[in-house]
Amino acid sequence: MAGNPPKRKVSRSNTRSRRAQWKAAPITLTATVENGKTVYSRPHQAKVVTDSQGTELFLEYKGRKVADV
């Protein structure tokens, strides 16, 4: 159920200045070197392992297979 109704009107200036504090954070990427190429990936996320044709084989995390695709 919703909270209590407002006790008084909030001005447009206060509302907008409060909303202005919400900011989108940039995505953190880590650089790793694989087969002589620098690959950027998100930390703490499983990545998809593909074969030479580009077929997705499985998900890998910290060098271990964690799930089938």
mmCIF file of N, CA and C in Angstrom:
data_model
loop_
_atom_site.group_PDB
_atom_site.id
_atom_site.type_symbol
_atom_site.label_atom_id
_atom_site.label_comp_id
_atom_site.label_asym_id
_atom_site.label_seq_id
_atom_site.Cartn_x
_atom_site.Cartn_y
_atom_site.Cartn_z
ATOM 1 N N MET A 1 0.846 -1.168 0.000
ATOM 2 C CA MET A 1 0.000 0.000 0.000
ATOM 3 C C MET A 1 0.893 1.233 0.000
ATOM 4 N N ALA A 2 0.419 2.313 -0.570
ATOM 5 C CA ALA A 2 1.212 3.541 -0.680
ATOM 6 C C ALA A 2 1.393 4.175 0.690
ATOM 7 N N GLY A 3 2.407 5.051 0.784
ATOM 8 C CA GLY A 3 2.692 5.736 2.041
ATOM 9 C C GLY A 3 1.661 6.796 2.353
ATOM 10 N N ASN A 4 1.944 7.579 3.369
ATOM 11 C CA ASN A 4 1.029 8.638 3.775
ATOM 12 C C ASN A 4 0.960 9.731 2.721
ATOM 13 N N PRO A 5 -0.164 10.435 2.633
ATOM 14 C CA PRO A 5 -0.249 11.547 1.682
ATOM 15 C C PRO A 5 0.663 12.682 2.141
ATOM 16 N N PRO A 6 1.097 13.531 1.218
ATOM 17 C CA PRO A 6 1.990 14.620 1.593
ATOM 18 C C PRO A 6 1.308 15.618 2.532
ATOM 19 N N LYS A 7 2.079 16.143 3.470
ATOM 20 C CA LYS A 7 1.541 17.128 4.428
ATOM 21 C C LYS A 7 1.413 18.504 3.790
ATOM 22 N N ARG A 8 2.303 18.790 2.842
ATOM 23 C CA ARG A 8 2.243 20.093 2.175
ATOM 24 C C ARG A 8 2.805 19.951 0.772
ATOM 25 N N LYS A 9 2.520 20.936 -0.057
ATOM 26 C CA LYS A 9 2.984 20.927 -1.434
ATOM 27 C C LYS A 9 4.501 21.138 -1.475
ATOM 28 N N VAL A 10 5.161 20.362 -2.323
ATOM 29 C CA VAL A 10 6.590 20.531 -2.539
ATOM 30 C C VAL A 10 6.767 21.376 -3.796
ATOM 31 N N SER A 11 7.561 22.412 -3.678
ATOM 32 C CA SER A 11 7.720 23.326 -4.806
ATOM 33 C C SER A 11 8.384 22.631 -5.991
ATOM 34 N N ARG A 12 8.164 23.172 -7.154
ATOM 35 C CA ARG A 12 8.754 22.631 -8.364
ATOM 36 C C ARG A 12 10.277 22.686 -8.279
ATOM 37 N N SER A 13 10.811 23.745 -7.711
ATOM 38 C CA SER A 13 12.265 23.898 -7.572
ATOM 39 C C SER A 13 12.846 22.804 -6.685
ATOM 40 N N ASN A 14 12.200 22.546 -5.544
ATOM 41 C CA ASN A 14 12.698 21.496 -4.651
ATOM 42 C C ASN A 14 12.590 20.120 -5.300
ATOM 43 N N THR A 15 11.509 19.877 -6.001
ATOM 44 C CA THR A 15 11.308 18.588 -6.652
ATOM 45 C C THR A 15 12.394 18.360 -7.696
ATOM 46 N N ARG A 16 12.645 19.360 -8.517
ATOM 47 C CA ARG A 16 13.625 19.191 -9.595
ATOM 48 C C ARG A 16 15.043 19.115 -9.063
ATOM 49 N N SER A 17 15.348 19.866 -8.003
ATOM 50 C CA SER A 17 16.702 19.794 -7.459
ATOM 51 C C SER A 17 16.938 18.445 -6.787
ATOM 52 N N ARG A 18 15.900 17.862 -6.203
ATOM 53 C CA ARG A 18 16.033 16.530 -5.621
ATOM 54 C C ARG A 18 16.243 15.493 -6.722
ATOM 55 N N ARG A 19 15.466 15.594 -7.790
ATOM 56 C CA ARG A 19 15.588 14.630 -8.888
ATOM 57 C C ARG A 19 16.923 14.763 -9.610
ATOM 58 N N ALA A 20 17.510 15.958 -9.579
ATOM 59 C CA ALA A 20 18.775 16.178 -10.276
ATOM 60 C C ALA A 20 19.918 15.417 -9.627
ATOM 61 N N GLN A 21 19.742 14.947 -8.398
ATOM 62 C CA GLN A 21 20.801 14.219 -7.706
ATOM 63 C C GLN A 21 20.948 12.785 -8.218
ATOM 64 N N TRP A 22 19.916 12.274 -8.921
ATOM 65 C CA TRP A 22 19.983 10.914 -9.444
ATOM 66 C C TRP A 22 20.843 10.926 -10.699
ATOM 67 N N LYS A 23 21.944 10.189 -10.679
ATOM 68 C CA LYS A 23 22.854 10.163 -11.818
ATOM 69 C C LYS A 23 23.121 8.712 -12.208
ATOM 70 N N ALA A 24 23.293 8.509 -13.481
ATOM 71 C CA ALA A 24 23.652 7.183 -13.969
ATOM 72 C C ALA A 24 25.151 7.004 -13.813
ATOM 73 N N ALA A 25 25.555 5.874 -13.258
ATOM 74 C CA ALA A 25 26.977 5.594 -13.064
ATOM 75 C C ALA A 25 27.540 4.940 -14.327
ATOM 76 N N PRO A 26 28.766 5.282 -14.692
ATOM 77 C CA PRO A 26 29.360 4.635 -15.870
ATOM 78 C C PRO A 26 29.656 3.166 -15.584
ATOM 79 N N ILE A 27 29.630 2.354 -16.623
ATOM 80 C CA ILE A 27 29.899 0.932 -16.487
ATOM 81 C C ILE A 27 31.395 0.733 -16.248
ATOM 82 N N THR A 28 31.735 -0.072 -15.259
ATOM 83 C CA THR A 28 33.143 -0.362 -14.996
ATOM 84 C C THR A 28 33.581 -1.529 -15.870
ATOM 85 N N LEU A 29 34.680 -1.351 -16.572
ATOM 86 C CA LEU A 29 35.215 -2.382 -17.447
ATOM 87 C C LEU A 29 36.633 -2.740 -17.012
ATOM 88 N N THR A 30 36.987 -4.006 -17.152
ATOM 89 C CA THR A 30 38.351 -4.431 -16.874
ATOM 90 C C THR A 30 38.974 -4.909 -18.176
ATOM 91 N N ALA A 31 40.244 -4.593 -18.357
ATOM 92 C CA ALA A 31 40.959 -4.982 -19.567
ATOM 93 C C ALA A 31 41.754 -6.246 -19.300
ATOM 94 N N THR A 32 41.571 -7.238 -20.159
ATOM 95 C CA THR A 32 42.356 -8.466 -20.086
ATOM 96 C C THR A 32 42.932 -8.748 -21.470
ATOM 97 N N VAL A 33 44.072 -9.391 -21.522
ATOM 98 C CA VAL A 33 44.706 -9.737 -22.790
ATOM 99 C C VAL A 33 44.441 -11.210 -23.070
ATOM 100 N N GLU A 34 43.758 -11.480 -24.182
ATOM 101 C CA GLU A 34 43.460 -12.851 -24.594
ATOM 102 C C GLU A 34 43.935 -13.038 -26.027
ATOM 103 N N ASN A 35 44.807 -13.980 -26.241
ATOM 104 C CA ASN A 35 45.345 -14.296 -27.568
ATOM 105 C C ASN A 35 45.965 -13.067 -28.224
ATOM 106 N N GLY A 36 46.640 -12.244 -27.434
ATOM 107 C CA GLY A 36 47.301 -11.065 -27.977
ATOM 108 C C GLY A 36 46.392 -9.879 -28.202
ATOM 109 N N LYS A 37 45.101 -10.009 -27.910
ATOM 110 C CA LYS A 37 44.157 -8.900 -28.070
ATOM 111 C C LYS A 37 43.697 -8.435 -26.705
ATOM 112 N N THR A 38 43.491 -7.134 -26.581
ATOM 113 C CA THR A 38 42.941 -6.586 -25.345
ATOM 114 C C THR A 38 41.427 -6.680 -25.407
ATOM 115 N N VAL A 39 40.849 -7.332 -24.415
ATOM 116 C CA VAL A 39 39.403 -7.534 -24.357
ATOM 117 C C VAL A 39 38.875 -6.824 -23.118
ATOM 118 N N TYR A 40 37.828 -6.034 -23.285
ATOM 119 C CA TYR A 40 37.213 -5.337 -22.162
ATOM 120 C C TYR A 40 35.937 -6.071 -21.769
ATOM 121 N N SER A 41 35.790 -6.332 -20.458
ATOM 122 C CA SER A 41 34.606 -7.031 -19.982
ATOM 123 C C SER A 41 34.205 -6.464 -18.630
ATOM 124 N N ARG A 42 32.983 -6.734 -18.248
ATOM 125 C CA ARG A 42 32.493 -6.282 -16.950
ATOM 126 C C ARG A 42 32.985 -7.237 -15.872
ATOM 127 N N PRO A 43 33.465 -6.709 -14.756
ATOM 128 C CA PRO A 43 33.952 -7.595 -13.709
ATOM 129 C C PRO A 43 32.805 -8.342 -13.024
ATOM 130 N N HIS A 44 33.095 -9.529 -12.533
ATOM 131 C CA HIS A 44 32.141 -10.350 -11.778
ATOM 132 C C HIS A 44 30.915 -10.708 -12.598
ATOM 133 N N GLN A 45 31.122 -10.958 -13.895
ATOM 134 C CA GLN A 45 30.037 -11.446 -14.730
ATOM 135 C C GLN A 45 30.575 -12.567 -15.601
ATOM 136 N N ALA A 46 29.757 -13.578 -15.798
ATOM 137 C CA ALA A 46 30.157 -14.680 -16.653
ATOM 138 C C ALA A 46 30.196 -14.209 -18.097
ATOM 139 N N LYS A 47 31.166 -14.735 -18.864
ATOM 140 C CA LYS A 47 31.249 -14.361 -20.269
ATOM 141 C C LYS A 47 30.985 -15.583 -21.133
ATOM 142 N N VAL A 48 30.533 -15.337 -22.352
ATOM 143 C CA VAL A 48 30.192 -16.408 -23.281
ATOM 144 C C VAL A 48 31.458 -16.833 -24.019
ATOM 145 N N VAL A 49 31.720 -18.122 -24.030
ATOM 146 C CA VAL A 49 32.860 -18.673 -24.757
ATOM 147 C C VAL A 49 32.344 -19.174 -26.099
ATOM 148 N N THR A 50 33.026 -18.761 -27.184
ATOM 149 C CA THR A 50 32.621 -19.164 -28.528
ATOM 150 C C THR A 50 33.741 -19.933 -29.202
ATOM 151 N N ASP A 51 33.366 -20.734 -30.205
ATOM 152 C CA ASP A 51 34.395 -21.426 -30.972
ATOM 153 C C ASP A 51 34.817 -20.547 -32.146
ATOM 154 N N SER A 52 35.652 -21.103 -33.042
ATOM 155 C CA SER A 52 36.210 -20.300 -34.127
ATOM 156 C C SER A 52 35.151 -19.810 -35.117
ATOM 157 N N GLN A 53 34.011 -20.523 -35.218
ATOM 158 C CA GLN A 53 32.946 -20.086 -36.118
ATOM 159 C C GLN A 53 32.026 -19.058 -35.471
ATOM 160 N N GLY A 54 32.171 -18.845 -34.183
ATOM 161 C CA GLY A 54 31.313 -17.895 -33.482
ATOM 162 C C GLY A 54 30.131 -18.539 -32.793
ATOM 163 N N THR A 55 30.102 -19.865 -32.757
ATOM 164 C CA THR A 55 29.015 -20.570 -32.077
ATOM 165 C C THR A 55 29.229 -20.480 -30.566
ATOM 166 N N GLU A 56 28.180 -20.088 -29.853
ATOM 167 C CA GLU A 56 28.273 -19.972 -28.396
ATOM 168 C C GLU A 56 28.293 -21.361 -27.767
ATOM 169 N N LEU A 57 29.315 -21.609 -26.932
ATOM 170 C CA LEU A 57 29.470 -22.939 -26.343
ATOM 171 C C LEU A 57 28.967 -22.999 -24.906
ATOM 172 N N PHE A 58 29.499 -22.140 -24.043
ATOM 173 C CA PHE A 58 29.116 -22.160 -22.635
ATOM 174 C C PHE A 58 29.487 -20.836 -21.989
ATOM 175 N N LEU A 59 29.046 -20.658 -20.729
ATOM 176 C CA LEU A 59 29.397 -19.482 -19.954
ATOM 177 C C LEU A 59 30.571 -19.819 -19.046
ATOM 178 N N GLU A 60 31.500 -18.867 -18.930
ATOM 179 C CA GLU A 60 32.704 -19.085 -18.147
ATOM 180 C C GLU A 60 32.856 -17.952 -17.143
ATOM 181 N N TYR A 61 33.271 -18.299 -15.915
ATOM 182 C CA TYR A 61 33.526 -17.301 -14.878
ATOM 183 C C TYR A 61 34.787 -17.692 -14.137
ATOM 184 N N LYS A 62 35.754 -16.793 -14.088
ATOM 185 C CA LYS A 62 37.052 -17.037 -13.439
ATOM 186 C C LYS A 62 37.712 -18.310 -13.968
ATOM 187 N N GLY A 63 37.620 -18.508 -15.290
ATOM 188 C CA GLY A 63 38.285 -19.643 -15.912
ATOM 189 C C GLY A 63 37.563 -20.959 -15.783
ATOM 190 N N ARG A 64 36.377 -20.985 -15.189
ATOM 191 C CA ARG A 64 35.626 -22.224 -15.010
ATOM 192 C C ARG A 64 34.309 -22.168 -15.769
ATOM 193 N N LYS A 65 33.877 -23.310 -16.271
ATOM 194 C CA LYS A 65 32.579 -23.400 -16.923
ATOM 195 C C LYS A 65 31.502 -23.381 -15.869
ATOM 196 N N VAL A 66 30.545 -22.455 -16.016
ATOM 197 C CA VAL A 66 29.497 -22.346 -15.007
ATOM 198 C C VAL A 66 28.114 -22.701 -15.533
ATOM 199 N N ALA A 67 27.888 -22.594 -16.846
ATOM 200 C CA ALA A 67 26.559 -22.924 -17.375
ATOM 201 C C ALA A 67 26.643 -23.194 -18.876
ATOM 202 N N ASP A 68 25.706 -23.978 -19.366
ATOM 203 C CA ASP A 68 25.574 -24.195 -20.804
ATOM 204 C C ASP A 68 24.702 -23.104 -21.386
ATOM 205 N N VAL A 69 24.928 -22.812 -22.670
ATOM 206 C CA VAL A 69 24.113 -21.766 -23.323
ATOM 207 C C VAL A 69 22.958 -22.401 -24.046
#
